[in-house]
mmCIF file of C-alpha atoms in Angstrom:
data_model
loop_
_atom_site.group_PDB
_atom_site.id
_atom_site.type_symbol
_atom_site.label_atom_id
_atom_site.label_comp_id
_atom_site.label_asym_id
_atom_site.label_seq_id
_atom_site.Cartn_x
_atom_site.Cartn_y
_atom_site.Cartn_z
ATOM 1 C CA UNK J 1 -145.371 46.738 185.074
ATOM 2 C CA UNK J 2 -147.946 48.506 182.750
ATOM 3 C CA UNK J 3 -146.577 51.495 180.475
ATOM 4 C CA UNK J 4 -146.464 55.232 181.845
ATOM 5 C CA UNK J 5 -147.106 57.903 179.742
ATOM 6 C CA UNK J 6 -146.177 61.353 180.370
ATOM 7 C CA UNK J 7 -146.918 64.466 178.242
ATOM 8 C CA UNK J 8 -145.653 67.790 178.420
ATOM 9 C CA UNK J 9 -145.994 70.658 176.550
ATOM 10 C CA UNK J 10 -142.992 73.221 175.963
ATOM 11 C CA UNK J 11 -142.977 77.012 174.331
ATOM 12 C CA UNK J 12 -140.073 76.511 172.148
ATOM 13 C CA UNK J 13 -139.464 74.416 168.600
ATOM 14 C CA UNK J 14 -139.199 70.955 168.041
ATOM 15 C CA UNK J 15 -135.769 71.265 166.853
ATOM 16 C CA UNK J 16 -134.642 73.032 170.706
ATOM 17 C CA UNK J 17 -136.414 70.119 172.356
ATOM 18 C CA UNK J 18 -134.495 67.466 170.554
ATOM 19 C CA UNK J 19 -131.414 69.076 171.224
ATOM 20 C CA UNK J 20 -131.616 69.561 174.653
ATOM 21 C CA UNK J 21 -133.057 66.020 175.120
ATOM 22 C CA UNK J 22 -130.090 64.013 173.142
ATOM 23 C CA UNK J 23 -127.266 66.544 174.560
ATOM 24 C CA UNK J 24 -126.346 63.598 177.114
ATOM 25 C CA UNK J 25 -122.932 65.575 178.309
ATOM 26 C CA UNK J 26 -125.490 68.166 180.277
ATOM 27 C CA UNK J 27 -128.000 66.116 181.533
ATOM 28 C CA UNK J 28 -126.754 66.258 184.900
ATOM 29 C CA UNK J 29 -127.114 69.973 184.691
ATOM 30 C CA UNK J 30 -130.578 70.007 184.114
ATOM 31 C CA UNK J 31 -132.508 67.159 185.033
ATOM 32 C CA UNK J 32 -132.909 67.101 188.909
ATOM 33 C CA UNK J 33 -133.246 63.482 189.446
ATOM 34 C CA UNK J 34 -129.727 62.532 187.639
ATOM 35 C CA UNK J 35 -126.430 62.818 189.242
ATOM 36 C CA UNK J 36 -123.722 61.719 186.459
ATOM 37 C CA UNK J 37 -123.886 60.578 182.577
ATOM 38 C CA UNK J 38 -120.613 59.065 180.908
ATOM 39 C CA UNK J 39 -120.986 58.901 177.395
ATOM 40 C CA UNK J 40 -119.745 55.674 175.850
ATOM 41 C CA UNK J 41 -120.055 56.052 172.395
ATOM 42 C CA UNK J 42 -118.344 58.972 170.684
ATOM 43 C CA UNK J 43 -119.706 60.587 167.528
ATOM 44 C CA UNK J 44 -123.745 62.108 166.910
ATOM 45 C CA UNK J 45 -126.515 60.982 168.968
ATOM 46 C CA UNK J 46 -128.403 58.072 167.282
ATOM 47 C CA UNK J 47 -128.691 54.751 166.913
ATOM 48 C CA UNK J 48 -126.087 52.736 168.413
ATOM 49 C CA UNK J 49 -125.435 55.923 171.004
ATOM 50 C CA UNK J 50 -124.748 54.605 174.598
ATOM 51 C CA UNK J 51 -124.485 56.173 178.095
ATOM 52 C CA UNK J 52 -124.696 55.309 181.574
ATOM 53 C CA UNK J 53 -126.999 57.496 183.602
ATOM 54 C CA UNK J 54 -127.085 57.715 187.481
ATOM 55 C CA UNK J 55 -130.254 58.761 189.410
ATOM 56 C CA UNK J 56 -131.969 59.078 192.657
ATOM 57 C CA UNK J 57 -134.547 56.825 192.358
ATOM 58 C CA UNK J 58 -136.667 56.498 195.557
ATOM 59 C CA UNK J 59 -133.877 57.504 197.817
ATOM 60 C CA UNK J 60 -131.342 55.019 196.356
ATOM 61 C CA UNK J 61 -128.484 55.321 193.763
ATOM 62 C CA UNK J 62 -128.929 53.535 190.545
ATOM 63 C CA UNK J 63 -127.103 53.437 187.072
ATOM 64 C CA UNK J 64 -128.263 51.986 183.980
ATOM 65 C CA UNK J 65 -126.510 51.497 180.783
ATOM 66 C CA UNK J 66 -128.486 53.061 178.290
ATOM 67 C CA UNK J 67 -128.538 52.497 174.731
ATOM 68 C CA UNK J 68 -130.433 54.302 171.264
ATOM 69 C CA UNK J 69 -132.442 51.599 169.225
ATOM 70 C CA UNK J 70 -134.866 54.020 167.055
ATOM 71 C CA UNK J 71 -133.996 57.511 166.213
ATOM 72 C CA UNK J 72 -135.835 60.006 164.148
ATOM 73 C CA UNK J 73 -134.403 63.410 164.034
ATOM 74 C CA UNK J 74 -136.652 65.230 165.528
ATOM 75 C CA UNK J 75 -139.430 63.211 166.410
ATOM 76 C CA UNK J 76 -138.883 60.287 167.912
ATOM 77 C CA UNK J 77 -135.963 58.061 169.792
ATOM 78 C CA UNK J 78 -136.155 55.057 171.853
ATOM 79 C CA UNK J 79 -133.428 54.376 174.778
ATOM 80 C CA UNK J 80 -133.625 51.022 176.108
ATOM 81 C CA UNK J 81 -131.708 49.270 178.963
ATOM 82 C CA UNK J 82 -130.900 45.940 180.369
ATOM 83 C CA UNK J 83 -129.461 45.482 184.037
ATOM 84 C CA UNK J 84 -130.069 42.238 186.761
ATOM 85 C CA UNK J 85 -132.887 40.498 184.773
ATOM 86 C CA UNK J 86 -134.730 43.460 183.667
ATOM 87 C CA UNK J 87 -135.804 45.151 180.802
ATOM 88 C CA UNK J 88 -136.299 48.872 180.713
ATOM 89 C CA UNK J 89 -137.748 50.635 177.208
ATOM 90 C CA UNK J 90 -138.251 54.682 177.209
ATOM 91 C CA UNK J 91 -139.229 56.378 174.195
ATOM 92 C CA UNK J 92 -139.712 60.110 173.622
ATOM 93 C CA UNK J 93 -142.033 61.304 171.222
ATOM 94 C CA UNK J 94 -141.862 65.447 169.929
ATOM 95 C CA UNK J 95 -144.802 66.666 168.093
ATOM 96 C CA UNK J 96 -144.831 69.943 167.292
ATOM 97 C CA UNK J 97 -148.621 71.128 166.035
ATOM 98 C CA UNK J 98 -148.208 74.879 166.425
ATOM 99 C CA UNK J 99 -144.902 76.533 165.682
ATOM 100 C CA UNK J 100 -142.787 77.004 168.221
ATOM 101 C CA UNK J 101 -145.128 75.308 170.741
ATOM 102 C CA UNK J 102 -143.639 71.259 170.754
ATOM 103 C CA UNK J 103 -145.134 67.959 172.497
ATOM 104 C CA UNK J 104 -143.378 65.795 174.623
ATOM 105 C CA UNK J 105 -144.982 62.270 174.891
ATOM 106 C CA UNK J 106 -142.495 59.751 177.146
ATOM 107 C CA UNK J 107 -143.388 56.312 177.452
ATOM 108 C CA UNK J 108 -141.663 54.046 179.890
ATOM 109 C CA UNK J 109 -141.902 50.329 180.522
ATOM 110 C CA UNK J 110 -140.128 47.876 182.389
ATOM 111 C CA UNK J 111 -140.061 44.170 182.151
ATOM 112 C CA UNK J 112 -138.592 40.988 183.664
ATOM 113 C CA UNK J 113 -136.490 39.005 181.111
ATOM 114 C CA UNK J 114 -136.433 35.481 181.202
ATOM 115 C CA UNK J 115 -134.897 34.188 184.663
ATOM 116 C CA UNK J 116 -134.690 37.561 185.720
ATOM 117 C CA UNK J 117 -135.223 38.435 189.302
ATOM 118 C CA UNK J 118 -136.830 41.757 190.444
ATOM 119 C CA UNK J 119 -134.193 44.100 191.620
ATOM 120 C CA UNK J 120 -134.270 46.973 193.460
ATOM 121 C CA UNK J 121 -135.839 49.572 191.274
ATOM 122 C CA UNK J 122 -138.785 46.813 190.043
ATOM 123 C CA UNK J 123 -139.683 45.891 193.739
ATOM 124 C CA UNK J 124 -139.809 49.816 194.613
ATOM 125 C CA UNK J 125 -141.937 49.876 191.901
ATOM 126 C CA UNK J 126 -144.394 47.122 192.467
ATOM 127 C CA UNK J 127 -144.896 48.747 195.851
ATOM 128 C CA UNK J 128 -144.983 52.362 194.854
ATOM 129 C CA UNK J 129 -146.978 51.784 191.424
ATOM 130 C CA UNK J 130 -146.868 53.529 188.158
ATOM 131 C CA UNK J 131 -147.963 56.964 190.158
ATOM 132 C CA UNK J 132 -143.930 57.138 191.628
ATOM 133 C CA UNK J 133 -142.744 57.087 188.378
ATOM 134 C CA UNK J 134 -145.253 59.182 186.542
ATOM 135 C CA UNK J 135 -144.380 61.880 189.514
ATOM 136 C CA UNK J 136 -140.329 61.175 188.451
ATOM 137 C CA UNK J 137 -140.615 61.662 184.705
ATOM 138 C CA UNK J 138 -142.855 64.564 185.131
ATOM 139 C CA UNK J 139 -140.603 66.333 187.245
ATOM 140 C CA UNK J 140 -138.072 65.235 184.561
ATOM 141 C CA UNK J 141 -140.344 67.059 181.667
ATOM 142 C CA UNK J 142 -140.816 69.777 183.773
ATOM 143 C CA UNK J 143 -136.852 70.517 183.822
ATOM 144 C CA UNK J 144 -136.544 70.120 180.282
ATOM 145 C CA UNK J 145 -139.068 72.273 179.456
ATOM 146 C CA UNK J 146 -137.641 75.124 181.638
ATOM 147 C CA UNK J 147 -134.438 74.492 179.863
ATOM 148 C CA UNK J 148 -135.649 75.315 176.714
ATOM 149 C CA UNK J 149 -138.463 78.046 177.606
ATOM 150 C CA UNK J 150 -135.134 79.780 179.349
ATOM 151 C CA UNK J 151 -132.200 78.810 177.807
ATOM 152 C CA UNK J 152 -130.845 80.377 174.030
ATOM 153 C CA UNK J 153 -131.934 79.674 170.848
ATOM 154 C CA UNK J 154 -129.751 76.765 170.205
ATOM 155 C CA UNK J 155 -130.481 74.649 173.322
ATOM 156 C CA UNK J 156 -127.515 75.470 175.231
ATOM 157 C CA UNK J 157 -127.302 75.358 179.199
ATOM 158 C CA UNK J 158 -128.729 78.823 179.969
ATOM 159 C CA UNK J 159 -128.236 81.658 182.918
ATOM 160 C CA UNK J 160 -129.139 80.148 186.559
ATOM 161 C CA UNK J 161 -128.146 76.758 185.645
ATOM 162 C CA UNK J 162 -130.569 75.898 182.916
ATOM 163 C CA UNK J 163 -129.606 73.427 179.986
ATOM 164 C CA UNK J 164 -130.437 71.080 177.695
ATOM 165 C CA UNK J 165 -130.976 67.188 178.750
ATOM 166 C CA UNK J 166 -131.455 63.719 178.021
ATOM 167 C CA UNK J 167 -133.599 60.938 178.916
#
């Protein structure tokens, strides 16, 4: 599958993004697309950090054990995950040019490991192309960035259900 890149651009700092995108506990909360997180690693988010996620992808349930292999406070992380003969790599990068005003650049990749065989969320994918998942991590931006454009000053869920997330 080739890479997708999605950017996003949020009204609030660098260091509000990066808080409500590594604050794993409230993802649910926030992102539409996931329904539970259980954190597996106690302690600060970086490497080593691991969590299983469940979304709707494409009308089915799926759960991936994530895990943190690059982290740069507040730029950059990269959450990877390995589940029936696949290879999944997401990366978020946070630039922030103007203050106050932050990027969000997610790139996401998936991969069959050796002997894998496609499962469900690759053969969805080969049939509904890059354009399904572009739409799903936009949508995913989109909710982060009304988390922090809404929420307080430190990141925290806010009024009406808004709240920091993860990946």
């Amino acid at each position: 599958m080739p890479e997708v890149v999605v950017e996003r651009e949020m009204a609030a700092p660098a260091e509000r993004v990066w808080r409500a995108l590594t604050a794993l506990e409230s993802m649910p909360e926030v992102l539409s697309g996931v329904d539970a997180v259980e954190v597996l690693t106690p302690g600060p988010f970086g490497v080593g950090t691991r969590w299983r996620e469940t979304r709707r992808m494409f009308g089915k349930e799926a759960t991936e054990e994530m895990y943190v292999t690059a982290c740069e406070a507040p730029q950059r992380y990269v959450a990877e995950a390995d589940n029936a003969g696949m290879h999944y790599v997401s990366e978020f990068r946070l630039t922030e040019r103007v203050p106050g005003r932050t990027t969000v650049r997610m790139t996401f990749g998936a991969q069959r490991t050796a002997g894998g065989r496609p499962n469900v969320f690759l053969r969805l994918l080969n049939r509904l192309g890059t354009k399904a998942v572009a739409k799903a991590i936009t949508r995913d931006l989109s909710d982060v960035a009304a988390s922090v454009e809404r929420g307080p000053a430190d990141g925290r869920p806010g009024a009406g259900g808004a709240g920091p997330t993860g990946p």
